[in-house]
Amino acid sequence: MELIQQNPDIEAYLAASEAIDHEHPLVREVSDRLADDHPDAYSYAEAAYTFVRDAIPHSMDSGDLRVTWRASDVLEQRNGICYAKSLAYAALLRARGIPAALCYQRLTEDDGSDPVVHGLVAVLLPGERAWARQDVRGNKPGIDARFSLGEERPAWTVRPELGEVDYPELYAEPHPAVLGALKAAPDRPYLDRTLPAAL
């Protein structure tokens, strides 16, 4: 699949925003700590990936009812669903001058029911010609997502026969349907009922 930048200006994928607040002191602190042990872009991107994937539980796995939607809040509360964790990873990448984009999949149950949009991050490392999608959702039995610039290692591979989709668009900011659902949800059970089913 060819990934398509929604914005042709690469600077858009380095910018700070309300959700990807990489100028926040906590984001900078975590970024600096990771960079101390991983000074080059590749090892930093992998270390930041592992940190977000493993040190911040996915709230559906942990049972945490809080909803986070700002990168700094995700890092502070150590909590978030895939969208929120993707925002934290994007912020950590952008904090080191590494372009990061948000991208999505449409997934379903095994019978094709209950479609939901799943969030990922694409990274463009120095010297690379292509974006590489990464899935920081968090592993558990049956899910083994890994950082990779070659063959993708997401939590799930889409099944087109069930109506699942890899959306090719790379967004500089969260898709409005995603951010709207996060910001409107007072708690995770409410969010679970209002997650977008498609983009």
Coordinates of N, CA, C and O in Angstrom, one line a residue:
M1 N 0.8 -1.2 0.0 CA 0.0 0.0 0.0 C 0.9 1.2 0.0 O 1.8 1.3 0.8
E2 N 0.6 2.2 -0.9 CA 1.3 3.4 -0.9 C 0.6 4.4 0.1 O -0.6 4.7 0.0
L3 N 1.4 4.9 1.0 CA 0.9 5.9 2.0 C 0.9 7.3 1.3 O 1.9 7.6 0.6
I4 N -0.1 8.1 1.6 CA -0.3 9.3 0.9 C -0.3 10.5 2.0 O -1.2 10.5 2.9
Q5 N 0.6 11.4 1.9 CA 0.6 12.6 2.8 C -0.6 13.4 2.5 O -0.8 13.9 1.4
Q6 N -1.5 13.6 3.5 CA -2.6 14.5 3.3 C -2.1 15.9 3.1 O -2.7 16.7 2.3
N7 N -1.0 16.3 3.7 CA -0.4 17.6 3.5 C 0.9 17.4 2.8 O 1.8 16.7 3.4
P8 N 1.2 18.0 1.7 CA 2.4 17.8 1.0 C 3.6 18.4 1.7 O 4.8 18.1 1.4
D9 N 3.4 19.4 2.6 CA 4.5 20.0 3.3 C 4.9 19.2 4.5 O 4.2 19.0 5.5
I10 N 6.2 18.7 4.5 CA 6.6 17.8 5.6 C 6.7 18.5 6.9 O 6.6 17.9 8.0
E11 N 6.8 19.8 6.9 CA 6.8 20.6 8.2 C 5.5 20.4 9.0 O 5.5 20.5 10.2
A12 N 4.4 20.1 8.3 CA 3.1 19.9 9.0 C 3.3 18.7 9.9 O 2.5 18.6 10.9
Y13 N 4.1 17.7 9.6 CA 4.3 16.5 10.3 C 5.3 16.6 11.4 O 5.7 15.7 12.1
L14 N 5.8 17.9 11.6 CA 6.7 18.2 12.7 C 6.1 19.2 13.7 O 6.7 19.5 14.7
A15 N 4.9 19.7 13.4 CA 4.3 20.8 14.1 C 3.7 20.4 15.5 O 3.3 19.2 15.6
A16 N 3.7 21.3 16.4 CA 3.1 21.1 17.7 C 1.6 21.6 17.5 O 1.3 22.5 16.8
S17 N 0.7 21.0 18.3 CA -0.7 21.3 18.3 C -1.3 21.0 19.6 O -0.6 20.6 20.6
E18 N -2.6 21.2 19.7 CA -3.3 21.0 21.0 C -3.2 19.5 21.4 O -3.0 19.2 22.6
A19 N -3.3 18.6 20.4 CA -3.3 17.2 20.8 C -1.9 16.6 20.8 O -1.5 15.8 21.6
I20 N -1.1 17.1 19.8 CA 0.3 16.6 19.7 C 1.2 17.8 20.3 O 1.9 18.5 19.6
D21 N 1.2 17.9 21.6 CA 1.8 19.0 22.3 C 3.2 18.7 22.7 O 3.6 18.7 23.8
H22 N 4.1 18.5 21.7 CA 5.4 18.1 21.9 C 6.3 19.2 22.5 O 7.5 18.9 22.9
E23 N 5.8 20.4 22.7 CA 6.6 21.4 23.4 C 6.3 21.5 24.9 O 6.9 22.2 25.6
H24 N 5.4 20.6 25.3 CA 5.0 20.5 26.7 C 6.2 20.0 27.5 O 6.9 19.1 27.1
P25 N 6.5 20.5 28.7 CA 7.7 20.1 29.5 C 7.7 18.6 29.7 O 8.8 18.0 29.7
L26 N 6.6 18.0 30.0 CA 6.6 16.5 30.3 C 7.0 15.7 29.0 O 7.8 14.8 29.1
V27 N 6.5 16.1 27.8 CA 6.9 15.5 26.6 C 8.4 15.6 26.4 O 9.1 14.7 26.0
R28 N 8.9 16.9 26.6 CA 10.3 17.1 26.4 C 11.2 16.3 27.4 O 12.2 15.8 27.1
E29 N 10.7 16.2 28.6 CA 11.4 15.4 29.6 C 11.5 14.0 29.2 O 12.6 13.4 29.3
V30 N 10.4 13.4 28.8 CA 10.5 12.0 28.4 C 11.3 11.8 27.2 O 12.2 10.9 27.1
S31 N 11.2 12.7 26.2 CA 12.0 12.7 25.0 C 13.5 12.8 25.3 O 14.3 12.0 24.8
D32 N 13.9 13.7 26.2 CA 15.3 13.9 26.6 C 15.8 12.6 27.2 O 17.0 12.2 27.0
R33 N 15.0 12.1 28.1 CA 15.5 10.9 28.8 C 15.7 9.7 27.9 O 16.7 9.0 28.0
L34 N 14.8 9.5 26.9 CA 15.0 8.5 25.9 C 16.2 8.8 25.0 O 16.9 7.8 24.7
A35 N 16.4 10.0 24.6 CA 17.4 10.4 23.7 C 18.8 10.2 24.4 O 19.8 10.0 23.7
D36 N 18.9 10.4 25.7 CA 20.1 10.2 26.4 C 20.8 8.8 26.1 O 22.0 8.7 26.0
D37 N 19.9 7.8 26.1 CA 20.4 6.4 25.8 C 20.3 6.0 24.4 O 20.9 5.0 24.0
H38 N 19.6 6.8 23.6 CA 19.4 6.5 22.2 C 19.6 7.7 21.3 O 18.6 8.3 20.9
P39 N 20.8 8.2 21.1 CA 21.1 9.5 20.4 C 20.8 9.5 18.9 O 20.5 10.6 18.5
D40 N 20.8 8.4 18.2 CA 20.5 8.5 16.8 C 19.0 8.3 16.5 O 18.3 7.7 17.4
A41 N 18.6 8.8 15.4 CA 17.1 8.9 15.1 C 16.5 7.5 15.1 O 15.4 7.3 15.6
Y42 N 17.2 6.5 14.5 CA 16.6 5.2 14.4 C 16.4 4.6 15.8 O 15.3 4.1 16.1
S43 N 17.5 4.5 16.6 CA 17.3 3.9 17.9 C 16.4 4.7 18.8 O 15.7 4.1 19.6
Y44 N 16.3 6.0 18.6 CA 15.4 6.8 19.4 C 14.0 6.5 19.0 O 13.1 6.3 19.9
A45 N 13.7 6.4 17.7 CA 12.3 6.1 17.3 C 11.9 4.7 17.8 O 10.7 4.5 18.2
E46 N 12.8 3.8 17.8 CA 12.4 2.4 18.3 C 12.2 2.4 19.8 O 11.3 1.8 20.3
A47 N 13.1 3.2 20.5 CA 13.0 3.3 22.0 C 11.7 4.0 22.4 O 11.0 3.5 23.3
A48 N 11.3 5.0 21.7 CA 10.1 5.7 22.0 C 8.9 4.9 21.7 O 7.9 4.9 22.4
Y49 N 9.0 4.1 20.6 CA 7.9 3.1 20.3 C 7.7 2.1 21.4 O 6.6 1.9 21.9
T50 N 8.8 1.5 21.8 CA 8.8 0.5 22.9 C 8.2 1.1 24.2 O 7.4 0.5 24.9
F51 N 8.6 2.3 24.5 CA 8.2 3.0 25.7 C 6.6 3.2 25.6 O 5.9 2.8 26.6
V52 N 6.1 3.7 24.6 CA 4.7 4.0 24.5 C 3.9 2.7 24.4 O 2.9 2.5 25.1
R53 N 4.4 1.7 23.7 CA 3.7 0.4 23.5 C 3.7 -0.3 24.9 O 2.6 -0.8 25.3
D54 N 4.8 -0.3 25.6 CA 4.9 -1.1 26.8 C 4.6 -0.4 28.2 O 4.1 -1.0 29.1
A55 N 5.0 0.8 28.3 CA 4.9 1.5 29.6 C 3.6 2.3 29.8 O 3.3 2.7 30.9
I56 N 2.8 2.4 28.7 CA 1.5 3.1 28.8 C 0.5 2.0 28.4 O 0.3 1.7 27.3
P57 N -0.2 1.5 29.4 CA -1.2 0.4 29.1 C -2.4 1.0 28.2 O -2.8 2.1 28.4
H58 N -2.8 0.1 27.4 CA -4.1 0.4 26.6 C -5.2 0.3 27.6 O -5.4 -0.7 28.3
S59 N -6.0 1.3 27.7 CA -7.0 1.4 28.8 C -8.1 0.3 28.7 O -8.7 -0.1 29.7
M60 N -8.3 -0.2 27.5 CA -9.3 -1.4 27.4 C -8.7 -2.6 28.0 O -9.4 -3.5 28.5
D61 N -7.3 -2.8 27.9 CA -6.7 -3.9 28.5 C -6.6 -3.8 30.0 O -6.8 -4.7 30.8
S62 N -6.3 -2.5 30.5 CA -6.1 -2.3 31.9 C -7.4 -2.1 32.7 O -7.4 -2.2 33.9
G63 N -8.5 -1.7 32.0 CA -9.7 -1.4 32.7 C -9.8 0.0 33.1 O -10.7 0.4 33.9
D64 N -8.8 0.8 32.8 CA -8.8 2.2 33.2 C -10.0 3.0 32.5 O -10.1 2.9 31.3
L65 N -10.8 3.7 33.2 CA -11.9 4.3 32.7 C -11.7 5.7 32.2 O -12.5 6.4 31.6
R66 N -10.5 6.3 32.4 CA -10.2 7.6 32.0 C -9.9 7.7 30.5 O -9.5 6.7 29.9
V67 N -10.2 8.9 29.9 CA -10.0 9.1 28.5 C -9.0 10.2 28.4 O -9.1 11.3 28.9
T68 N -7.9 9.9 27.7 CA -6.9 10.9 27.4 C -6.9 11.2 25.9 O -7.1 10.3 25.1
W69 N -6.5 12.5 25.5 CA -6.5 12.8 24.1 C -5.4 13.8 23.8 O -5.1 14.1 22.6
R70 N -4.7 14.3 24.8 CA -3.5 15.1 24.6 C -2.3 14.3 24.9 O -2.2 13.6 25.9
A71 N -1.2 14.4 24.1 CA 0.0 13.6 24.3 C 0.5 13.7 25.7 O 0.9 12.7 26.3
S72 N 0.6 15.0 26.2 CA 1.2 15.2 27.5 C 0.3 14.5 28.6 O 0.9 13.9 29.6
D73 N -1.0 14.4 28.4 CA -1.8 13.8 29.4 C -1.7 12.3 29.3 O -1.7 11.6 30.3
V74 N -1.5 11.7 28.1 CA -1.2 10.3 28.0 C 0.1 9.9 28.7 O 0.1 8.9 29.5
L75 N 1.1 10.7 28.6 CA 2.4 10.4 29.3 C 2.2 10.6 30.8 O 2.8 9.9 31.5
E76 N 1.5 11.6 31.2 CA 1.3 11.9 32.6 C 0.5 10.8 33.3 O 0.8 10.3 34.4
Q77 N -0.6 10.4 32.7 CA -1.6 9.5 33.3 C -1.2 8.0 33.0 O -1.8 7.1 33.6
R78 N -0.3 7.8 32.0 CA 0.1 6.5 31.6 C -1.2 5.7 31.3 O -1.4 4.6 31.8
N79 N -2.0 6.2 30.4 CA -3.2 5.6 30.0 C -3.7 6.1 28.7 O -3.5 7.3 28.3
G80 N -4.3 5.3 27.9 CA -4.9 5.7 26.6 C -5.3 4.5 25.7 O -4.8 3.5 25.9
I81 N -6.3 4.8 24.8 CA -6.6 3.8 23.8 C -5.6 4.1 22.7 O -4.7 4.9 22.7
C82 N -5.8 3.3 21.6 CA -4.8 3.4 20.5 C -4.6 4.8 19.9 O -3.5 5.2 19.7
Y83 N -5.7 5.6 19.8 CA -5.6 6.9 19.3 C -4.7 7.8 20.2 O -3.8 8.5 19.7
A84 N -4.9 7.7 21.5 CA -4.2 8.5 22.5 C -2.7 8.1 22.5 O -1.8 8.9 22.5
K85 N -2.5 6.8 22.5 CA -1.1 6.3 22.5 C -0.4 6.7 21.2 O 0.8 7.1 21.3
S86 N -1.1 6.8 20.1 CA -0.5 7.2 18.9 C -0.1 8.7 19.0 O 0.9 9.1 18.4
L87 N -0.9 9.5 19.6 CA -0.6 10.9 19.8 C 0.6 11.1 20.6 O 1.5 11.9 20.3
A88 N 0.8 10.3 21.7 CA 2.0 10.4 22.5 C 3.2 10.0 21.7 O 4.3 10.6 21.8
Y89 N 3.1 8.9 20.9 CA 4.3 8.5 20.1 C 4.6 9.6 19.1 O 5.8 9.9 18.9
A90 N 3.6 10.1 18.4 CA 3.9 11.2 17.4 C 4.6 12.4 18.1 O 5.5 12.9 17.5
A91 N 4.1 12.7 19.3 CA 4.7 13.9 20.0 C 6.2 13.6 20.3 O 7.0 14.5 20.2
L92 N 6.5 12.4 20.8 CA 7.9 12.0 21.1 C 8.7 12.1 19.9 O 9.9 12.5 20.0
L93 N 8.2 11.6 18.8 CA 9.0 11.7 17.5 C 9.2 13.1 17.1 O 10.4 13.5 16.8
R94 N 8.2 13.9 17.1 CA 8.3 15.3 16.6 C 9.2 16.1 17.6 O 9.9 17.0 17.1
A95 N 9.2 15.7 18.8 CA 10.1 16.4 19.8 C 11.5 16.3 19.4 O 12.4 17.2 19.8
R96 N 11.9 15.3 18.6 CA 13.3 15.1 18.2 C 13.5 15.5 16.7 O 14.5 15.1 16.1
G97 N 12.5 16.1 16.2 CA 12.6 16.5 14.8 C 12.4 15.4 13.8 O 12.8 15.5 12.6
I98 N 11.7 14.4 14.2 CA 11.4 13.2 13.3 C 9.9 13.4 12.8 O 9.0 13.4 13.6
P99 N 9.7 13.5 11.5 CA 8.3 13.6 11.0 C 7.5 12.4 11.4 O 7.9 11.2 11.3
A100 N 6.3 12.7 11.9 CA 5.3 11.7 12.4 C 3.9 12.0 11.9 O 3.5 13.1 12.0
A101 N 3.2 11.0 11.4 CA 1.9 11.1 10.9 C 1.0 10.2 11.6 O 1.4 9.1 12.1
L102 N -0.3 10.5 11.6 CA -1.3 9.7 12.2 C -2.0 9.0 11.0 O -2.3 9.6 10.0
C103 N -2.3 7.7 11.2 CA -3.0 6.9 10.1 C -3.9 5.9 10.8 O -3.8 5.6 12.0
Y104 N -4.7 5.3 10.0 CA -5.8 4.5 10.5 C -6.1 3.2 9.7 O -5.8 3.1 8.6
Q105 N -6.7 2.3 10.4 CA -7.3 1.0 9.9 C -8.7 1.0 10.3 O -9.1 1.5 11.3
R106 N -9.5 0.3 9.5 CA -10.9 -0.1 9.8 C -10.9 -1.6 10.1 O -10.6 -2.4 9.2
L107 N -11.2 -1.9 11.3 CA -11.2 -3.3 11.8 C -12.6 -3.8 12.2 O -13.5 -3.0 12.5
T108 N -12.8 -5.1 12.2 CA -14.1 -5.7 12.6 C -13.9 -6.9 13.4 O -12.8 -7.4 13.6
E109 N -15.0 -7.4 13.9 CA -14.9 -8.7 14.6 C -14.7 -9.8 13.5 O -14.8 -9.5 12.3
D110 N -14.5 -11.1 14.0 CA -14.2 -12.1 13.0 C -15.4 -12.4 12.1 O -15.2 -13.1 11.0
D111 N -16.6 -12.0 12.4 CA -17.7 -12.2 11.4 C -18.0 -10.9 10.6 O -19.0 -10.9 9.9
G112 N -17.1 -9.9 10.7 CA -17.3 -8.7 9.9 C -18.2 -7.7 10.6 O -18.5 -6.6 10.1
S113 N -18.7 -8.0 11.8 CA -19.6 -7.0 12.6 C -18.7 -6.1 13.4 O -17.5 -6.2 13.6
D114 N -19.4 -5.1 14.0 CA -18.8 -4.1 14.9 C -17.6 -3.4 14.4 O -16.5 -3.5 15.0
P115 N -17.6 -2.8 13.2 CA -16.4 -2.1 12.7 C -16.0 -1.0 13.6 O -16.8 -0.3 14.2
V116 N -14.7 -0.8 13.7 CA -14.1 0.3 14.5 C -12.9 0.8 13.8 O -12.2 0.0 13.1
V117 N -12.5 2.1 14.0 CA -11.3 2.6 13.4 C -10.2 2.5 14.4 O -10.4 2.8 15.6
H118 N -9.1 2.0 14.0 CA -7.9 1.8 14.8 C -6.8 2.8 14.4 O -6.6 3.0 13.2
G119 N -6.1 3.3 15.4 CA -5.1 4.3 15.1 C -3.7 3.8 15.2 O -3.3 3.0 16.0
L120 N -2.9 4.3 14.2 CA -1.4 4.0 14.1 C -0.7 5.3 13.9 O -1.2 6.4 13.7
V121 N 0.7 5.1 13.8 CA 1.6 6.3 13.5 C 2.5 5.8 12.4 O 2.9 4.7 12.3
A122 N 2.8 6.8 11.5 CA 3.8 6.6 10.5 C 5.0 7.5 10.8 O 4.8 8.6 11.1
V123 N 6.1 6.9 10.6 CA 7.4 7.7 10.9 C 8.2 7.7 9.6 O 8.2 6.8 8.8
L124 N 8.9 8.9 9.4 CA 9.8 9.1 8.3 C 11.2 9.4 8.8 O 11.4 10.5 9.2
L125 N 12.0 8.4 8.9 CA 13.3 8.6 9.5 C 14.3 9.1 8.5 O 14.2 9.0 7.3
P126 N 15.3 9.9 9.0 CA 16.4 10.4 8.1 C 16.9 9.3 7.2 O 17.2 8.2 7.6
G127 N 17.1 9.7 5.9 CA 17.7 8.7 4.9 C 16.7 7.7 4.4 O 17.0 7.0 3.4
E128 N 15.5 7.7 4.9 CA 14.4 6.8 4.4 C 13.6 7.5 3.4 O 13.3 8.7 3.5
R129 N 13.2 6.8 2.3 CA 12.4 7.4 1.3 C 10.9 7.2 1.5 O 10.1 7.8 0.9
A130 N 10.6 6.2 2.4 CA 9.2 5.9 2.6 C 8.8 6.0 4.0 O 9.6 5.7 4.9
W131 N 7.5 6.3 4.3 CA 7.0 6.3 5.6 C 6.8 4.8 6.0 O 6.6 4.0 5.2
A132 N 6.9 4.6 7.4 CA 6.8 3.3 7.9 C 5.7 3.3 9.0 O 5.9 4.0 10.0
R133 N 4.6 2.6 8.9 CA 3.6 2.6 9.9 C 4.0 1.7 11.1 O 4.6 0.7 11.0
Q134 N 3.7 2.3 12.3 CA 4.0 1.6 13.6 C 2.7 1.6 14.4 O 1.9 2.5 14.4
D135 N 2.5 0.5 15.2 CA 1.3 0.3 16.0 C 1.7 0.2 17.4 O 2.3 -0.8 17.9
V136 N 1.4 1.3 18.2 CA 1.8 1.3 19.6 C 0.7 0.9 20.6 O 0.8 1.1 21.8
R137 N -0.3 0.2 20.0 CA -1.5 -0.2 20.8 C -1.1 -0.9 22.1 O -1.7 -0.6 23.1
G138 N -0.2 -1.7 22.1 CA 0.2 -2.5 23.3 C -0.1 -4.0 23.0 O -1.1 -4.4 22.5
N139 N 0.9 -4.8 23.4 CA 0.7 -6.3 23.1 C 0.0 -7.0 24.3 O 0.0 -6.5 25.4
K140 N -0.6 -8.1 23.9 CA -1.2 -9.0 24.9 C -1.3 -10.3 24.2 O -0.9 -10.5 23.0
P141 N -1.8 -11.4 24.9 CA -1.9 -12.7 24.2 C -2.6 -12.5 22.8 O -3.7 -12.0 22.8
G142 N -2.0 -13.0 21.8 CA -2.6 -12.9 20.4 C -2.2 -11.7 19.7 O -2.5 -11.6 18.5
I143 N -1.5 -10.7 20.3 CA -1.1 -9.5 19.6 C 0.4 -9.3 19.9 O 0.8 -9.3 21.0
D144 N 1.2 -9.2 18.8 CA 2.6 -9.0 18.9 C 3.1 -8.0 17.9 O 3.8 -8.3 16.9
A145 N 2.7 -6.7 18.2 CA 3.2 -5.6 17.3 C 4.6 -5.3 17.6 O 5.1 -5.3 18.8
R146 N 5.4 -4.9 16.5 CA 6.8 -4.6 16.7 C 7.2 -3.4 15.8 O 6.6 -3.2 14.8
F147 N 8.2 -2.7 16.3 CA 8.8 -1.6 15.5 C 9.5 -2.2 14.3 O 10.3 -3.1 14.4
S148 N 9.2 -1.7 13.1 CA 9.8 -2.2 11.9 C 9.8 -1.1 10.8 O 8.8 -0.5 10.6
L149 N 10.9 -1.0 10.1 CA 11.0 -0.1 8.9 C 10.8 -0.9 7.7 O 10.6 -0.4 6.6
G150 N 10.9 -2.2 7.8 CA 10.7 -3.1 6.6 C 9.2 -3.6 6.6 O 8.3 -2.9 6.4
E151 N 9.1 -4.9 6.7 CA 7.8 -5.5 6.7 C 7.0 -5.0 8.0 O 7.5 -5.1 9.1
E152 N 5.8 -4.6 7.8 CA 5.0 -4.0 8.9 C 4.7 -5.1 9.9 O 4.4 -6.3 9.6
R153 N 4.7 -4.7 11.2 CA 4.3 -5.6 12.3 C 3.2 -5.0 13.2 O 3.5 -4.7 14.3
P154 N 2.1 -4.7 12.6 CA 1.0 -4.1 13.4 C 0.3 -5.1 14.3 O 0.5 -6.3 14.2
A155 N -0.6 -4.6 15.1 CA -1.4 -5.5 16.0 C -2.3 -6.4 15.1 O -2.5 -7.6 15.5
W156 N -2.8 -5.8 14.1 CA -3.7 -6.6 13.2 C -3.4 -6.3 11.7 O -3.1 -5.2 11.4
T157 N -3.5 -7.3 10.9 CA -3.5 -7.2 9.5 C -4.9 -7.2 9.0 O -5.7 -8.1 9.4
V158 N -5.2 -6.3 8.1 CA -6.6 -6.2 7.7 C -7.0 -7.4 6.8 O -6.2 -8.0 6.1
R159 N -8.3 -7.7 6.9 CA -9.0 -8.8 6.2 C -10.0 -8.1 5.3 O -11.1 -7.9 5.7
P160 N -9.6 -7.8 4.0 CA -10.6 -7.1 3.1 C -11.9 -7.9 2.9 O -12.9 -7.2 2.7
E161 N -11.9 -9.2 3.0 CA -13.1 -10.0 2.8 C -14.1 -9.7 3.9 O -15.3 -9.9 3.7
L162 N -13.7 -9.1 5.0 CA -14.6 -8.7 6.1 C -14.9 -7.2 6.1 O -15.5 -6.7 7.0
G163 N -14.4 -6.5 5.1 CA -14.6 -5.1 5.0 C -13.6 -4.3 5.7 O -13.8 -3.1 5.9
E164 N -12.5 -4.9 6.2 CA -11.5 -4.2 6.8 C -10.6 -3.4 5.8 O -10.5 -3.8 4.7
V165 N -10.1 -2.3 6.3 CA -9.4 -1.4 5.4 C -8.1 -0.8 6.0 O -8.2 -0.4 7.2
D166 N -7.1 -0.7 5.2 CA -5.9 0.1 5.6 C -6.1 1.4 4.9 O -6.1 1.5 3.7
Y167 N -6.4 2.5 5.6 CA -6.5 3.8 5.0 C -5.1 4.4 4.7 O -4.3 4.4 5.5
P168 N -4.9 4.8 3.4 CA -3.6 5.2 3.0 C -3.2 6.6 3.5 O -2.0 7.0 3.4
E169 N -4.2 7.4 3.9 CA -3.9 8.8 4.2 C -3.1 9.0 5.5 O -3.3 8.3 6.5
L170 N -2.1 9.9 5.4 CA -1.2 10.2 6.5 C -1.7 11.6 7.0 O -1.5 12.6 6.2
Y171 N -2.2 11.7 8.2 CA -2.7 13.0 8.7 C -1.6 13.6 9.6 O -1.0 13.0 10.4
A172 N -1.5 15.0 9.5 CA -0.7 15.7 10.4 C -1.3 15.9 11.7 O -0.6 16.1 12.7
E173 N -2.6 15.9 11.8 CA -3.4 16.0 13.0 C -4.4 14.8 13.1 O -4.7 14.2 12.1
P174 N -4.9 14.5 14.3 CA -5.9 13.5 14.4 C -7.1 13.7 13.5 O -7.5 14.9 13.3
H175 N -7.6 12.7 12.9 CA -8.8 12.8 12.1 C -9.9 13.5 12.9 O -10.0 13.1 14.1
P176 N -10.7 14.4 12.4 CA -11.7 15.1 13.2 C -12.7 14.1 13.9 O -13.1 14.4 15.0
A177 N -13.0 13.0 13.3 CA -13.9 12.1 13.9 C -13.3 11.4 15.1 O -13.9 11.1 16.1
V178 N -12.0 11.2 15.0 CA -11.3 10.5 16.1 C -11.1 11.5 17.3 O -11.4 11.2 18.4
L179 N -10.6 12.7 17.0 CA -10.4 13.7 18.0 C -11.7 14.1 18.7 O -11.8 14.3 19.9
G180 N -12.8 14.2 17.9 CA -14.1 14.6 18.4 C -14.6 13.5 19.4 O -15.2 13.9 20.4
A181 N -14.4 12.3 19.0 CA -14.9 11.2 19.9 C -14.1 11.2 21.2 O -14.7 11.1 22.3
L182 N -12.8 11.4 21.2 CA -12.0 11.5 22.4 C -12.4 12.6 23.3 O -12.6 12.5 24.5
K183 N -12.5 13.8 22.7 CA -12.8 15.0 23.5 C -14.2 15.0 24.1 O -14.4 15.6 25.1
A184 N -15.1 14.3 23.4 CA -16.5 14.3 23.9 C -16.8 13.3 25.0 O -17.8 13.3 25.6
A185 N -15.9 12.3 25.1 CA -16.1 11.2 26.0 C -15.8 11.5 27.5 O -14.6 11.8 27.8
P186 N -16.8 11.4 28.4 CA -16.5 11.7 29.8 C -15.7 10.5 30.4 O -15.1 10.6 31.5
D187 N -15.9 9.3 29.8 CA -15.2 8.1 30.3 C -15.1 7.1 29.2 O -15.7 7.3 28.1
R188 N -14.3 6.0 29.5 CA -14.1 5.1 28.4 C -15.3 4.3 28.0 O -15.5 4.0 26.8
P189 N -16.2 3.9 28.9 CA -17.4 3.2 28.4 C -18.2 4.0 27.4 O -18.7 3.5 26.4
Y190 N -18.3 5.3 27.7 CA -18.9 6.2 26.7 C -18.2 6.2 25.4 O -18.8 6.1 24.3
L191 N -16.8 6.3 25.5 CA -16.0 6.3 24.3 C -16.2 5.0 23.5 O -16.3 5.1 22.2
D192 N -16.2 3.9 24.2 CA -16.4 2.6 23.5 C -17.7 2.6 22.6 O -17.7 2.0 21.6
R193 N -18.7 3.3 23.0 CA -20.0 3.4 22.3 C -19.9 4.4 21.1 O -20.8 4.3 20.3
T194 N -19.0 5.3 21.2 CA -19.0 6.4 20.2 C -17.7 6.4 19.3 O -17.5 7.4 18.5
L195 N -16.9 5.4 19.3 CA -15.8 5.3 18.4 C -16.2 5.3 17.0 O -17.2 4.6 16.6
P196 N -15.5 6.0 16.1 CA -15.9 6.0 14.7 C -15.8 4.6 14.1 O -14.8 3.8 14.4
A197 N -16.7 4.2 13.2 CA -16.8 2.9 12.6 C -16.1 2.9 11.2 O -15.7 1.9 10.7
A198 N -15.9 4.1 10.7 CA -15.2 4.3 9.4 C -14.8 5.8 9.3 O -15.2 6.6 10.0
L199 N -13.9 6.0 8.3 CA -13.4 7.4 8.1 C -13.8 7.7 6.6 O -14.0 6.9 5.8

